[in-house]
Amino acid sequence: MNILVVGGGGREHAICAALARSPRVNKLYCAPGNGGIASVAECRPEIVATDIPGVVHFALDNAVDYVMVAPDDPLAAGMVDVLEDAGIRAFGPHGNAAIIEASKVFSKNFMRKYGIPTAKFETFSVPEDALAYIEAQGAPIVVKADGLALGKGVVVAQTVAEAKAAITEIMVNEKFGHSGDEIVIEECLSGPEVTVLAFTDGTTIVPMLSSRDHKRVNDNDEGPNTGGMGAICPSPNYTPELAAQCMETIFRPTIDAMRAEGREFRGVIYFGLMLTKNGPYVIEYNARFGDPETQPILEMLDTDLLDIFEAVTDGRLAEIDVKWKSGAAACVVMASGGYPGDYAKGLEIHGLDAVPDGVTVYHAGTKLKDGAYHTSGGRVLGVTARGGNLAEAIANAYDGVKHISFDNAHYRTDIGKG
Ligand code: AMP
Ligand code: GLY
């Protein structure tokens, strides 16, 4: 089969590497791809991930049999619907199901309607009403822009003043454009966070191994939120009992309710969970693989990823036995100094060939120039390794990091701890 993966970060590198291992893959393309992805797929840097007509034309012109859409924005914009209308099979939810990520107002009302555990909340479209609500509720409190905001539309406010400032930024100053036309204000929960990704064909749901990402830029969860500075798989907090409880109270009800709403979800659904003292709660849904969680998770997968993808698309996931390797995996992100603020690009990366066997370096923001890799984004590399247990996996990933360098490289030293 000829396959096109849409996207160009570390997650897409891990997906392309897993697909490249499938004996049924003939030609593998990635649009736009990146420097590292070019080692496993033919990249098309001229096609950005949100370019729906560009992706459709490329697929038709290059006899692509199957398109895997990885990022949130083309999914929300209905890229899978348009591909299918053009007669091209595609992996990922339709636009009307991707809304579970693209609108927090939708997802919160959906959870309320179906009794899925989530923080208590109200929604607002008028700033004055939101400000009055904050006054009445007090802090800590959480303010969330309705729409997609590159993972930056959530403010966990410790004071009323901070919450009010967030409302002004999001609703009045339109920091995230129309994504902030409506907001959700919700109660602040506490407890360990766990990510569970699951394959689903709309009826059958198969959770992957659990994971945990680290969103803050610095050690000890300090500094601003990022796209994710590292991840581990599985999460030590996620016991078999919790897994059974989540299946009963969250996973299955979500999939069944989406079908009942006429929004059957086929693809990968991401459950961002908080393990509170009252049980697991949904913090957020995403309609896709997480980044960087995908890097350690796919490192643990022991089944042909293309077989799973096609079973999802064709509605026969129940026939597939999804298997996992034993042990654990960890991914440490090496970022450009300054990220998530301003940072330099174009710096040469050294030592990629020197990493020990068993360490996989997924590229998130790199370009290949004159035979050498250079930085081209905030998150640059995801250094990933397995181990017999979590401590070993983490040690192996950091052993890889030690060999790699570029000017002003920044990484957390506490991935998997705490
Ligand atoms: P989200 O983009 O919705 O996952 O939110 C980003 C981060 O904000 C989460 O990973 C949590 O750490 C935090 N967060 C979101 N909602 C809440 C909440 N209701 N209570 C406490 N922390 C939250
Ligand atoms: N790592 C968080 C996300 O992919 O949304």
Tab-separated table of C-alpha atoms and ligand atoms in Angstrom:
chain	number	residue	atom	x	y	z
A	1	MET	CA	0.000	0.000	0.000
A	2	ASN	CA	1.031	3.593	-0.580
A	3	ILE	CA	0.501	5.652	2.550
A	4	LEU	CA	0.604	9.354	3.353
A	5	VAL	CA	0.982	10.602	6.932
A	6	VAL	CA	-0.124	14.212	7.453
A	7	GLY	CA	1.902	16.186	10.018
A	8	GLY	CA	5.523	16.934	10.757
A	9	GLY	CA	6.506	16.560	14.413
A	10	GLY	CA	7.936	13.941	16.754
A	11	ARG	CA	4.605	12.161	16.911
A	12	GLU	CA	4.506	11.821	13.127
A	13	HIS	CA	8.107	10.559	13.108
A	14	ALA	CA	7.099	7.800	15.560
A	15	ILE	CA	3.994	6.963	13.476
A	16	CYS	CA	5.999	6.873	10.238
A	17	ALA	CA	8.700	4.689	11.836
A	18	ALA	CA	6.044	2.233	13.068
A	19	LEU	CA	4.295	2.153	9.665
A	20	ALA	CA	7.628	1.665	7.895
A	21	ARG	CA	8.028	-1.589	9.830
A	22	SER	CA	4.826	-2.982	8.274
A	23	PRO	CA	5.556	-5.431	5.436
A	24	ARG	CA	2.407	-4.199	3.683
A	25	VAL	CA	3.676	-0.634	3.282
A	26	ASN	CA	5.050	-0.007	-0.186
A	27	LYS	CA	5.620	3.740	-0.468
A	28	LEU	CA	5.451	5.974	2.618
A	29	TYR	CA	5.003	9.749	2.261
A	30	CYS	CA	4.796	12.429	4.938
A	31	ALA	CA	3.460	15.977	4.426
A	32	PRO	CA	5.105	18.210	5.438
A	33	GLY	CA	7.414	15.855	7.397
A	34	ASN	CA	10.766	17.010	8.784
A	35	GLY	CA	14.478	16.314	8.537
A	36	GLY	CA	14.358	13.156	10.608
A	37	ILE	CA	11.169	11.778	9.083
A	38	ALA	CA	12.954	11.905	5.720
A	39	SER	CA	14.960	8.852	6.841
A	40	VAL	CA	11.791	6.689	6.863
A	41	ALA	CA	9.378	8.475	4.486
A	42	GLU	CA	9.458	10.701	1.417
A	43	CYS	CA	8.650	14.158	2.807
A	44	ARG	CA	6.642	16.858	1.040
A	45	PRO	CA	7.638	20.064	2.851
A	46	GLU	CA	5.590	22.193	0.438
A	47	ILE	CA	2.290	20.711	1.700
A	48	VAL	CA	1.370	22.100	5.119
A	49	ALA	CA	-0.716	19.874	7.389
A	50	THR	CA	-3.826	22.080	7.139
A	51	ASP	CA	-3.816	22.215	3.316
A	52	ILE	CA	-6.840	20.016	2.601
A	53	PRO	CA	-6.915	20.476	-1.209
A	54	GLY	CA	-3.125	20.054	-1.325
A	55	VAL	CA	-3.312	16.740	0.541
A	56	VAL	CA	-6.211	15.461	-1.594
A	57	HIS	CA	-4.447	16.365	-4.856
A	58	PHE	CA	-1.198	14.823	-3.722
A	59	ALA	CA	-2.977	11.599	-2.741
A	60	LEU	CA	-4.804	11.391	-6.076
A	61	ASP	CA	-1.710	12.225	-8.150
A	62	ASN	CA	0.538	9.732	-6.335
A	63	ALA	CA	-1.741	6.699	-6.086
A	64	VAL	CA	-1.933	7.002	-2.294
A	65	ASP	CA	-4.208	4.263	-0.928
A	66	TYR	CA	-4.527	5.467	2.638
A	67	VAL	CA	-3.967	8.761	4.464
A	68	MET	CA	-3.266	9.010	8.199
A	69	VAL	CA	-4.159	12.454	9.556
A	70	ALA	CA	-2.263	13.066	12.811
A	71	PRO	CA	-2.691	16.730	13.958
A	72	ASP	CA	-5.743	18.337	15.545
A	73	ASP	CA	-6.440	21.218	13.158
A	74	PRO	CA	-6.864	19.302	9.871
A	75	LEU	CA	-9.016	16.742	11.739
A	76	ALA	CA	-11.228	19.528	13.125
A	77	ALA	CA	-11.432	21.079	9.650
A	78	GLY	CA	-12.784	17.809	8.239
A	79	MET	CA	-9.774	16.586	6.235
A	80	VAL	CA	-10.890	12.961	6.664
A	81	ASP	CA	-14.389	13.792	5.343
A	82	VAL	CA	-12.964	15.512	2.256
A	83	LEU	CA	-10.518	12.663	1.574
A	84	GLU	CA	-13.328	10.100	1.793
A	85	ASP	CA	-15.532	12.184	-0.487
A	86	ALA	CA	-12.663	12.061	-2.992
A	87	GLY	CA	-12.615	8.248	-2.707
A	88	ILE	CA	-9.456	8.045	-0.561
A	89	ARG	CA	-9.460	5.935	2.605
A	90	ALA	CA	-8.280	7.831	5.645
A	91	PHE	CA	-7.468	7.294	9.326
A	92	GLY	CA	-8.851	9.750	11.866
A	93	PRO	CA	-12.213	11.011	13.102
A	94	HIS	CA	-14.598	12.930	10.880
A	95	GLY	CA	-14.907	16.655	11.618
A	96	ASN	CA	-18.164	16.166	13.530
A	97	ALA	CA	-16.389	13.789	15.940
A	98	ALA	CA	-13.101	15.745	16.151
A	99	ILE	CA	-15.189	18.487	17.798
A	100	ILE	CA	-14.681	16.585	21.055
A	101	GLU	CA	-11.238	18.230	21.070
A	102	ALA	CA	-11.898	21.326	18.986
A	103	SER	CA	-14.613	22.730	21.271
A	104	LYS	CA	-14.277	22.557	25.029
A	105	VAL	CA	-17.820	23.949	25.338
A	106	PHE	CA	-19.028	20.945	23.316
A	107	SER	CA	-16.992	18.412	25.295
A	108	LYS	CA	-17.980	19.797	28.696
A	109	ASN	CA	-21.705	19.870	27.823
A	110	PHE	CA	-21.353	16.370	26.347
A	111	MET	CA	-19.835	15.038	29.590
A	112	ARG	CA	-22.527	16.750	31.655
A	113	LYS	CA	-25.278	15.271	29.463
A	114	TYR	CA	-23.924	11.719	29.740
A	115	GLY	CA	-22.736	11.797	33.361
A	116	ILE	CA	-19.040	11.356	32.508
A	117	PRO	CA	-16.966	12.557	35.494
A	118	THR	CA	-15.436	15.980	34.854
A	119	ALA	CA	-14.820	19.206	36.804
A	120	LYS	CA	-17.939	21.299	37.533
A	121	PHE	CA	-18.160	24.163	35.052
A	122	GLU	CA	-20.085	26.987	33.392
A	123	THR	CA	-19.660	28.381	29.879
A	124	PHE	CA	-19.608	32.076	28.948
A	125	SER	CA	-19.703	34.199	25.823
A	126	VAL	CA	-19.924	37.608	27.562
A	127	PRO	CA	-16.784	38.767	29.455
A	128	GLU	CA	-18.756	40.663	32.154
A	129	ASP	CA	-20.716	37.520	33.058
A	130	ALA	CA	-17.491	35.511	33.250
A	131	LEU	CA	-15.857	38.136	35.506
A	132	ALA	CA	-18.876	38.163	37.829
A	133	TYR	CA	-18.792	34.357	38.035
A	134	ILE	CA	-15.099	34.427	38.972
A	135	GLU	CA	-15.865	36.965	41.752
A	136	ALA	CA	-18.570	34.670	43.103
A	137	GLN	CA	-16.541	31.439	42.875
A	138	GLY	CA	-13.139	32.651	44.073
A	139	ALA	CA	-9.815	30.900	43.373
A	140	PRO	CA	-8.155	28.583	42.535
A	141	ILE	CA	-10.170	28.243	39.352
A	142	VAL	CA	-9.514	27.173	35.763
A	143	VAL	CA	-10.219	29.262	32.645
A	144	LYS	CA	-10.251	27.548	29.222
A	145	ALA	CA	-10.675	28.995	25.741
A	146	ASP	CA	-13.297	27.009	23.820
A	147	GLY	CA	-11.301	26.313	20.660
A	148	LEU	CA	-7.897	25.020	19.619
A	149	ALA	CA	-5.060	27.143	21.031
A	150	LEU	CA	-1.885	25.061	20.557
A	151	GLY	CA	-2.313	23.668	24.065
A	152	LYS	CA	-1.974	27.172	25.529
A	153	GLY	CA	-5.636	28.104	26.024
A	154	VAL	CA	-5.867	26.847	29.627
A	155	VAL	CA	-5.036	28.972	32.689
A	156	VAL	CA	-5.029	27.337	36.118
A	157	ALA	CA	-5.460	30.541	38.138
A	158	GLN	CA	-4.334	30.595	41.754
A	159	THR	CA	-5.918	34.004	42.406
A	160	VAL	CA	-9.063	35.867	41.314
A	161	ALA	CA	-6.859	38.545	39.736
A	162	GLU	CA	-5.063	35.929	37.620
A	163	ALA	CA	-8.369	34.415	36.485
A	164	LYS	CA	-9.737	37.848	35.548
A	165	ALA	CA	-6.566	38.652	33.611
A	166	ALA	CA	-6.993	35.384	31.702
A	167	ILE	CA	-10.566	36.296	30.772
A	168	THR	CA	-9.450	39.707	29.514
A	169	GLU	CA	-6.634	38.148	27.475
A	170	ILE	CA	-8.807	35.415	25.943
A	171	MET	CA	-12.163	37.181	25.459
A	172	VAL	CA	-11.339	40.880	25.154
A	173	ASN	CA	-7.814	40.911	23.677
A	174	GLU	CA	-8.631	37.788	21.614
A	175	LYS	CA	-5.229	36.229	22.245
A	176	PHE	CA	-6.408	33.025	20.542
A	177	GLY	CA	-8.691	34.726	18.006
A	178	HIS	CA	-12.144	33.173	17.681
A	179	SER	CA	-11.031	30.200	19.824
A	180	GLY	CA	-11.770	32.521	22.753
A	181	ASP	CA	-15.241	33.718	21.703
A	182	GLU	CA	-16.589	31.338	24.311
A	183	ILE	CA	-14.859	30.090	27.430
A	184	VAL	CA	-15.277	27.394	30.040
A	185	ILE	CA	-14.662	28.214	33.687
A	186	GLU	CA	-14.279	25.150	35.842
A	187	GLU	CA	-13.423	23.966	39.318
A	188	CYS	CA	-9.764	23.278	40.006
A	189	LEU	CA	-9.132	19.588	40.621
A	190	SER	CA	-6.027	17.966	42.036
A	191	GLY	CA	-4.317	14.600	41.740
A	192	PRO	CA	-1.866	12.806	39.460
A	193	GLU	CA	-2.475	13.180	35.725
A	194	VAL	CA	-2.530	10.199	33.377
A	195	THR	CA	-2.961	10.073	29.623
A	196	VAL	CA	-4.769	7.141	28.062
A	197	LEU	CA	-4.914	6.922	24.277
A	198	ALA	CA	-7.291	4.414	22.761
A	199	PHE	CA	-7.956	3.004	19.320
A	200	THR	CA	-11.654	2.973	18.511
A	201	ASP	CA	-13.753	2.141	15.478
A	202	GLY	CA	-16.768	3.819	17.049
A	203	THR	CA	-18.016	0.679	18.813
A	204	THR	CA	-14.990	-1.294	20.021
A	205	ILE	CA	-12.485	0.593	22.138
A	206	VAL	CA	-8.968	-0.682	22.804
A	207	PRO	CA	-6.955	1.451	25.235
A	208	MET	CA	-3.204	1.620	24.630
A	209	LEU	CA	-0.716	1.434	27.499
A	210	SER	CA	-1.121	4.461	29.759
A	211	SER	CA	1.334	7.320	29.730
A	212	ARG	CA	2.164	10.597	31.313
A	213	ASP	CA	3.551	13.764	29.798
A	214	HIS	CA	5.327	16.697	31.398
A	215	LYS	CA	3.923	19.990	30.136
A	216	ARG	CA	5.992	22.571	32.041
A	217	VAL	CA	9.269	23.658	30.485
A	218	ASN	CA	11.477	23.287	33.596
A	219	ASP	CA	12.226	20.670	36.248
A	220	ASN	CA	9.838	20.411	39.210
A	221	ASP	CA	6.978	21.484	36.945
A	222	GLU	CA	8.144	25.077	36.887
A	223	GLY	CA	7.893	27.630	34.095
A	224	PRO	CA	5.319	27.976	31.325
A	225	ASN	CA	3.365	25.172	29.683
A	226	THR	CA	4.770	23.688	26.490
A	227	GLY	CA	3.553	21.139	23.967
A	228	GLY	CA	5.223	18.529	26.222
A	229	MET	CA	8.829	18.088	27.420
A	230	GLY	CA	8.839	14.315	27.775
A	231	ALA	CA	6.668	11.301	28.479
A	232	ILE	CA	6.738	7.855	30.008
A	233	CYS	CA	4.800	4.678	29.270
A	234	PRO	CA	3.138	3.115	31.190
A	235	SER	CA	2.213	5.464	34.042
A	236	PRO	CA	2.983	3.934	37.449
A	237	ASN	CA	-0.187	5.547	38.846
A	238	TYR	CA	-2.524	3.683	36.513
A	239	THR	CA	-3.404	0.389	38.202
A	240	PRO	CA	-5.497	-2.404	36.621
A	241	GLU	CA	-8.330	-1.425	39.001
A	242	LEU	CA	-8.233	2.172	37.756
A	243	ALA	CA	-8.143	0.924	34.176
A	244	ALA	CA	-11.309	-1.105	34.781
A	245	GLN	CA	-12.993	1.861	36.464
A	246	CYS	CA	-12.050	4.217	33.606
A	247	MET	CA	-13.408	1.756	31.055
A	248	GLU	CA	-16.734	1.622	32.875
A	249	THR	CA	-17.184	5.280	33.820
A	250	ILE	CA	-15.322	7.120	31.038
A	251	PHE	CA	-14.059	5.236	27.960
A	252	ARG	CA	-17.052	3.128	26.995
A	253	PRO	CA	-19.642	5.795	27.920
A	254	THR	CA	-17.741	8.336	25.778
A	255	ILE	CA	-17.652	6.126	22.683
A	256	ASP	CA	-21.276	5.019	23.090
A	257	ALA	CA	-22.451	8.597	23.654
A	258	MET	CA	-20.594	9.895	20.587
A	259	ARG	CA	-22.356	7.241	18.510
A	260	ALA	CA	-25.692	8.165	20.110
A	261	GLU	CA	-25.044	11.809	19.148
A	262	GLY	CA	-24.536	10.843	15.508
A	263	ARG	CA	-20.815	11.599	15.864
A	264	GLU	CA	-19.318	8.119	15.674
A	265	PHE	CA	-15.629	8.415	16.533
A	266	ARG	CA	-13.149	6.394	14.494
A	267	GLY	CA	-9.480	6.950	15.157
A	268	VAL	CA	-7.417	7.554	18.250
A	269	ILE	CA	-9.125	9.219	21.184
A	270	TYR	CA	-7.009	10.823	23.900
A	271	PHE	CA	-8.276	10.858	27.466
A	272	GLY	CA	-6.438	13.388	29.656
A	273	LEU	CA	-7.345	12.161	33.132
A	274	MET	CA	-6.837	13.381	36.665
A	275	LEU	CA	-6.887	10.773	39.414
A	276	THR	CA	-8.756	12.719	42.115
A	277	LYS	CA	-9.703	11.458	45.543
A	278	ASN	CA	-13.228	11.003	44.141
A	279	GLY	CA	-11.994	8.810	41.294
A	280	PRO	CA	-10.765	9.475	37.736
A	281	TYR	CA	-12.034	12.662	36.052
A	282	VAL	CA	-11.676	13.807	32.447
A	283	ILE	CA	-9.553	16.951	32.167
A	284	GLU	CA	-9.637	16.982	28.364
A	285	TYR	CA	-10.335	14.912	25.301
A	286	ASN	CA	-8.171	15.041	22.206
A	287	ALA	CA	-9.144	13.534	18.871
A	288	ARG	CA	-5.670	12.235	18.004
A	289	PHE	CA	-2.405	10.744	19.217
A	290	GLY	CA	-0.661	12.926	21.837
A	291	ASP	CA	2.773	14.422	21.344
A	292	PRO	CA	5.156	13.375	22.960
A	293	GLU	CA	3.165	10.462	24.506
A	294	THR	CA	3.061	8.674	21.141
A	295	GLN	CA	6.844	8.316	21.017
A	296	PRO	CA	7.192	6.009	24.086
A	297	ILE	CA	3.801	4.339	23.488
A	298	LEU	CA	4.585	3.219	19.928
A	299	GLU	CA	7.996	2.083	21.144
A	300	MET	CA	6.058	-0.454	23.256
A	301	LEU	CA	3.618	-1.582	20.527
A	302	ASP	CA	4.072	-5.176	19.375
A	303	THR	CA	1.402	-5.323	16.653
A	304	ASP	CA	1.559	-4.020	13.084
A	305	LEU	CA	0.269	-0.435	13.327
A	306	LEU	CA	-1.152	-0.515	9.800
A	307	ASP	CA	-3.246	-3.589	10.684
A	308	ILE	CA	-4.724	-1.678	13.625
A	309	PHE	CA	-5.325	1.499	11.590
A	310	GLU	CA	-7.169	-0.330	8.850
A	311	ALA	CA	-9.282	-2.282	11.341
A	312	VAL	CA	-10.282	1.038	12.930
A	313	THR	CA	-11.212	2.549	9.577
A	314	ASP	CA	-13.134	-0.546	8.474
A	315	GLY	CA	-15.036	-0.999	11.752
A	316	ARG	CA	-13.476	-4.363	12.621
A	317	LEU	CA	-11.190	-3.454	15.526
A	318	ALA	CA	-12.727	-6.295	17.611
A	319	GLU	CA	-10.866	-8.752	15.329
A	320	ILE	CA	-7.421	-7.382	16.210
A	321	ASP	CA	-5.299	-8.504	19.147
A	322	VAL	CA	-3.285	-5.400	20.074
A	323	LYS	CA	-0.119	-6.572	21.832
A	324	TRP	CA	2.434	-4.688	23.914
A	325	LYS	CA	6.042	-5.345	24.851
A	326	SER	CA	6.911	-5.826	28.503
A	327	GLY	CA	8.839	-3.237	30.485
A	328	ALA	CA	8.537	0.502	29.953
A	329	ALA	CA	9.610	3.352	27.677
A	330	ALA	CA	10.577	6.977	28.179
A	331	CYS	CA	11.012	9.983	25.893
A	332	VAL	CA	13.054	13.050	26.819
A	333	VAL	CA	12.454	16.108	24.636
A	334	MET	CA	15.451	18.239	23.718
A	335	ALA	CA	14.186	21.752	22.972
A	336	SER	CA	15.650	25.008	21.692
A	337	GLY	CA	16.708	27.278	24.575
A	338	GLY	CA	14.012	29.939	25.026
A	339	TYR	CA	11.086	27.677	23.994
A	340	PRO	CA	8.089	28.120	24.451
A	341	GLY	CA	9.099	31.779	23.940
A	342	ASP	CA	11.478	32.979	21.219
A	343	TYR	CA	14.370	30.753	20.210
A	344	ALA	CA	17.058	30.498	17.539
A	345	LYS	CA	16.752	28.146	14.550
A	346	GLY	CA	19.260	26.624	12.152
A	347	LEU	CA	21.744	25.368	14.764
A	348	GLU	CA	23.697	22.262	13.846
A	349	ILE	CA	22.901	19.143	15.899
A	350	HIS	CA	25.851	16.955	16.892
A	351	GLY	CA	26.119	13.390	18.123
A	352	LEU	CA	23.005	11.832	16.597
A	353	ASP	CA	25.097	8.925	15.279
A	354	ALA	CA	26.702	8.350	18.669
A	355	VAL	CA	23.579	7.377	20.640
A	356	PRO	CA	23.754	3.837	22.053
A	357	ASP	CA	21.899	0.950	20.404
A	358	GLY	CA	18.314	0.773	21.571
A	359	VAL	CA	17.880	4.546	21.764
A	360	THR	CA	15.585	5.989	19.093
A	361	VAL	CA	15.772	9.698	18.366
A	362	TYR	CA	12.477	11.015	16.981
A	363	HIS	CA	12.826	14.365	15.259
A	364	ALA	CA	10.275	17.059	16.076
A	365	GLY	CA	11.841	20.207	14.604
A	366	THR	CA	14.839	19.464	12.403
A	367	LYS	CA	15.971	20.164	8.846
A	368	LEU	CA	18.559	18.286	6.866
A	369	LYS	CA	21.014	20.749	5.255
A	370	ASP	CA	24.236	19.775	3.454
A	371	GLY	CA	24.090	16.320	5.011
A	372	ALA	CA	23.748	17.578	8.600
A	373	TYR	CA	20.697	18.010	10.825
A	374	HIS	CA	19.865	21.519	12.051
A	375	THR	CA	17.262	22.768	14.529
A	376	SER	CA	14.066	24.193	13.001
A	377	GLY	CA	11.549	24.324	15.837
A	378	GLY	CA	10.943	24.739	19.566
A	379	ARG	CA	10.852	21.063	20.332
A	380	VAL	CA	13.769	19.581	18.383
A	381	LEU	CA	14.218	15.904	19.322
A	382	GLY	CA	12.477	13.230	21.399
A	383	VAL	CA	15.149	10.858	22.689
A	384	THR	CA	13.305	7.607	23.379
A	385	ALA	CA	14.289	4.252	24.869
A	386	ARG	CA	12.832	1.143	26.432
A	387	GLY	CA	13.943	-0.679	29.556
A	388	GLY	CA	13.018	-3.671	31.676
A	389	ASN	CA	11.263	-1.230	33.999
A	390	LEU	CA	10.575	2.485	34.103
A	391	ALA	CA	13.782	3.443	35.934
A	392	GLU	CA	15.830	1.584	33.323
A	393	ALA	CA	13.927	3.147	30.430
A	394	ILE	CA	14.478	6.636	31.845
A	395	ALA	CA	18.195	5.953	32.414
A	396	ASN	CA	18.541	4.640	28.841
A	397	ALA	CA	16.809	7.710	27.358
A	398	TYR	CA	19.057	10.085	29.326
A	399	ASP	CA	22.057	8.054	28.233
A	400	GLY	CA	21.035	8.919	24.669
A	401	VAL	CA	20.571	12.611	25.506
A	402	LYS	CA	24.135	12.758	26.850
A	403	HIS	CA	25.550	12.095	23.383
A	404	ILE	CA	23.570	14.799	21.568
A	405	SER	CA	24.260	18.514	21.576
A	406	PHE	CA	23.346	21.783	19.898
A	407	ASP	CA	23.809	25.373	21.074
A	408	ASN	CA	21.506	26.311	23.931
A	409	ALA	CA	19.785	22.896	24.053
A	410	HIS	CA	17.325	22.590	26.914
A	411	TYR	CA	15.792	19.475	28.430
A	412	ARG	CA	14.237	18.479	31.726
A	413	THR	CA	16.271	16.213	33.979
A	414	ASP	CA	13.246	14.825	35.864
A	415	ILE	CA	11.131	13.111	33.190
A	416	GLY	CA	9.174	10.268	34.801
A	417	LYS	CA	9.764	11.486	38.332
A	418	GLY	CA	7.254	12.985	40.771
B	1	AMP	P1	-5.896	20.887	29.046
B	1	AMP	O1	-5.315	21.576	27.843
B	1	AMP	O2	-7.367	21.014	29.199
B	1	AMP	O3	-5.368	19.483	29.213
B	1	AMP	O4	-5.242	21.615	30.306
B	1	AMP	C1	-3.834	21.777	30.423
B	1	AMP	C2	-3.396	21.446	31.815
B	1	AMP	O5	-4.060	22.307	32.749
B	1	AMP	C3	-3.782	20.030	32.274
B	1	AMP	O6	-2.851	19.071	31.872
B	1	AMP	C4	-3.833	20.202	33.765
B	1	AMP	O7	-2.532	20.138	34.327
B	1	AMP	C5	-4.347	21.611	33.945
B	1	AMP	N1	-5.816	21.605	34.168
B	1	AMP	C6	-6.788	21.640	33.236
B	1	AMP	N2	-7.999	21.590	33.811
B	1	AMP	C7	-7.796	21.523	35.133
B	1	AMP	C8	-8.668	21.467	36.285
B	1	AMP	N3	-9.986	21.487	36.152
B	1	AMP	N4	-8.100	21.408	37.495
B	1	AMP	C9	-6.751	21.412	37.651
B	1	AMP	N5	-5.885	21.476	36.624
B	1	AMP	C10	-6.389	21.530	35.373
B	2	GLY	N1	0.902	16.042	25.065
B	2	GLY	C1	-0.360	16.680	25.039
B	2	GLY	C2	-1.040	16.669	23.741
B	2	GLY	O1	-0.637	16.064	22.778
B	2	GLY	O2	-2.076	17.329	23.650
